[in-house]
PDB file of C-alpha atoms in Angstrom:
ATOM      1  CA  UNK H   1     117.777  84.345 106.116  1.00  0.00           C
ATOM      2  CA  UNK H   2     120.057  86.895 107.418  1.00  0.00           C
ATOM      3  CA  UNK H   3     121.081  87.489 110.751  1.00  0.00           C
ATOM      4  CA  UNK H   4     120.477  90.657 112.365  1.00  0.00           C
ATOM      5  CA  UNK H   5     124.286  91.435 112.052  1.00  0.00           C
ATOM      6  CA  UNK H   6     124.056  91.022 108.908  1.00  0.00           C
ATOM      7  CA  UNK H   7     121.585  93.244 108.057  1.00  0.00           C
ATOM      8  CA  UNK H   8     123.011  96.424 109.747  1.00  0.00           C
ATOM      9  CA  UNK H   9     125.849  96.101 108.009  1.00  0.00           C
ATOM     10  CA  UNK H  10     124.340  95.981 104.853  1.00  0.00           C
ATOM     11  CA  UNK H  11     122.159  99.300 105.762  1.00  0.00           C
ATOM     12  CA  UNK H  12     125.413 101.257 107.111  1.00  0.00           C
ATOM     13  CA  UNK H  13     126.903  99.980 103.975  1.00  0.00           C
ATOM     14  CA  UNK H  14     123.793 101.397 101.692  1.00  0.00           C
ATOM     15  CA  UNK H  15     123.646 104.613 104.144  1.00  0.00           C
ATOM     16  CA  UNK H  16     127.698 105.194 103.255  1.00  0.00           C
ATOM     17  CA  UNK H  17     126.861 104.221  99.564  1.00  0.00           C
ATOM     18  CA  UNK H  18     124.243 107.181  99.440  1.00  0.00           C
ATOM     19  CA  UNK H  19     126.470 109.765 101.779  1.00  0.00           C
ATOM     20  CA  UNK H  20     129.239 109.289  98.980  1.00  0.00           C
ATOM     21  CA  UNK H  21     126.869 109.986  96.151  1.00  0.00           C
ATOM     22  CA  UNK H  22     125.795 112.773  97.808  1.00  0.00           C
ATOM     23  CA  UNK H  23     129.330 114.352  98.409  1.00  0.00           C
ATOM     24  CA  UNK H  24     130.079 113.575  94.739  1.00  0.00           C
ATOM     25  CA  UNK H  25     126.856 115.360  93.421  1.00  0.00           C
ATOM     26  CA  UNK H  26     127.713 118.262  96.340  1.00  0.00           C
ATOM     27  CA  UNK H  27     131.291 118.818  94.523  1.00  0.00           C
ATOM     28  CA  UNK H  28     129.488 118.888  90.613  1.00  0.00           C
ATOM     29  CA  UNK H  29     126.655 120.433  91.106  1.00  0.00           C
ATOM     30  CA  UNK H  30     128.347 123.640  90.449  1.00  0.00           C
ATOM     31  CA  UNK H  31     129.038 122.360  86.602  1.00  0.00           C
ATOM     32  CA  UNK H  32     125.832 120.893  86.322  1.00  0.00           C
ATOM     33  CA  UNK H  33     121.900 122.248  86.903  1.00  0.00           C
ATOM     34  CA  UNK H  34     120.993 120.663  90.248  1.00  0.00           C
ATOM     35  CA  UNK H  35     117.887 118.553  88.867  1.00  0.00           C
ATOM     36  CA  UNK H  36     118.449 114.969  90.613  1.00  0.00           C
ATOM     37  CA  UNK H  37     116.947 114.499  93.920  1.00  0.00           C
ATOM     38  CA  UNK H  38     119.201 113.751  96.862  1.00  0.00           C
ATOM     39  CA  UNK H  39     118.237 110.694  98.642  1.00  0.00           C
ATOM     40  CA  UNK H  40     118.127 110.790 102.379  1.00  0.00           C
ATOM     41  CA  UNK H  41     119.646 107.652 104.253  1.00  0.00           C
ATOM     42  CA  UNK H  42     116.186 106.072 104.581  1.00  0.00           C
ATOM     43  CA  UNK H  43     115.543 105.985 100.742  1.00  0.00           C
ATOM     44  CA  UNK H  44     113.800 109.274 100.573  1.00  0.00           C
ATOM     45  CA  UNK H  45     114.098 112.041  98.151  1.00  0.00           C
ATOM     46  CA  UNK H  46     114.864 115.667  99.933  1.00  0.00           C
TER      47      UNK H  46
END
């Protein structure tokens, strides 16, 4: 089981994970129709 440590860095590590595929869509998205959903840090779609 993990310890509580452990498991908020693995959620600032998944919410830094998302923010960077969000800044990488952000800078295409003007080559590309904006069709995929951009996930929120808590997994949900905006």
């Amino acid at each position: 089981m993990a310890a509580a440590a452990d498991l908020d860095e693995i959620e600032e590590v998944n919410a830094n994970y998302i923010l960077m595929a969000n800044l990488q869509q952000a800078s295409s998205s003007d080559t590309q129709t904006d069709s995929t959903p951009i996930y929120d840090t808590d997994g949900s779609a905006e």
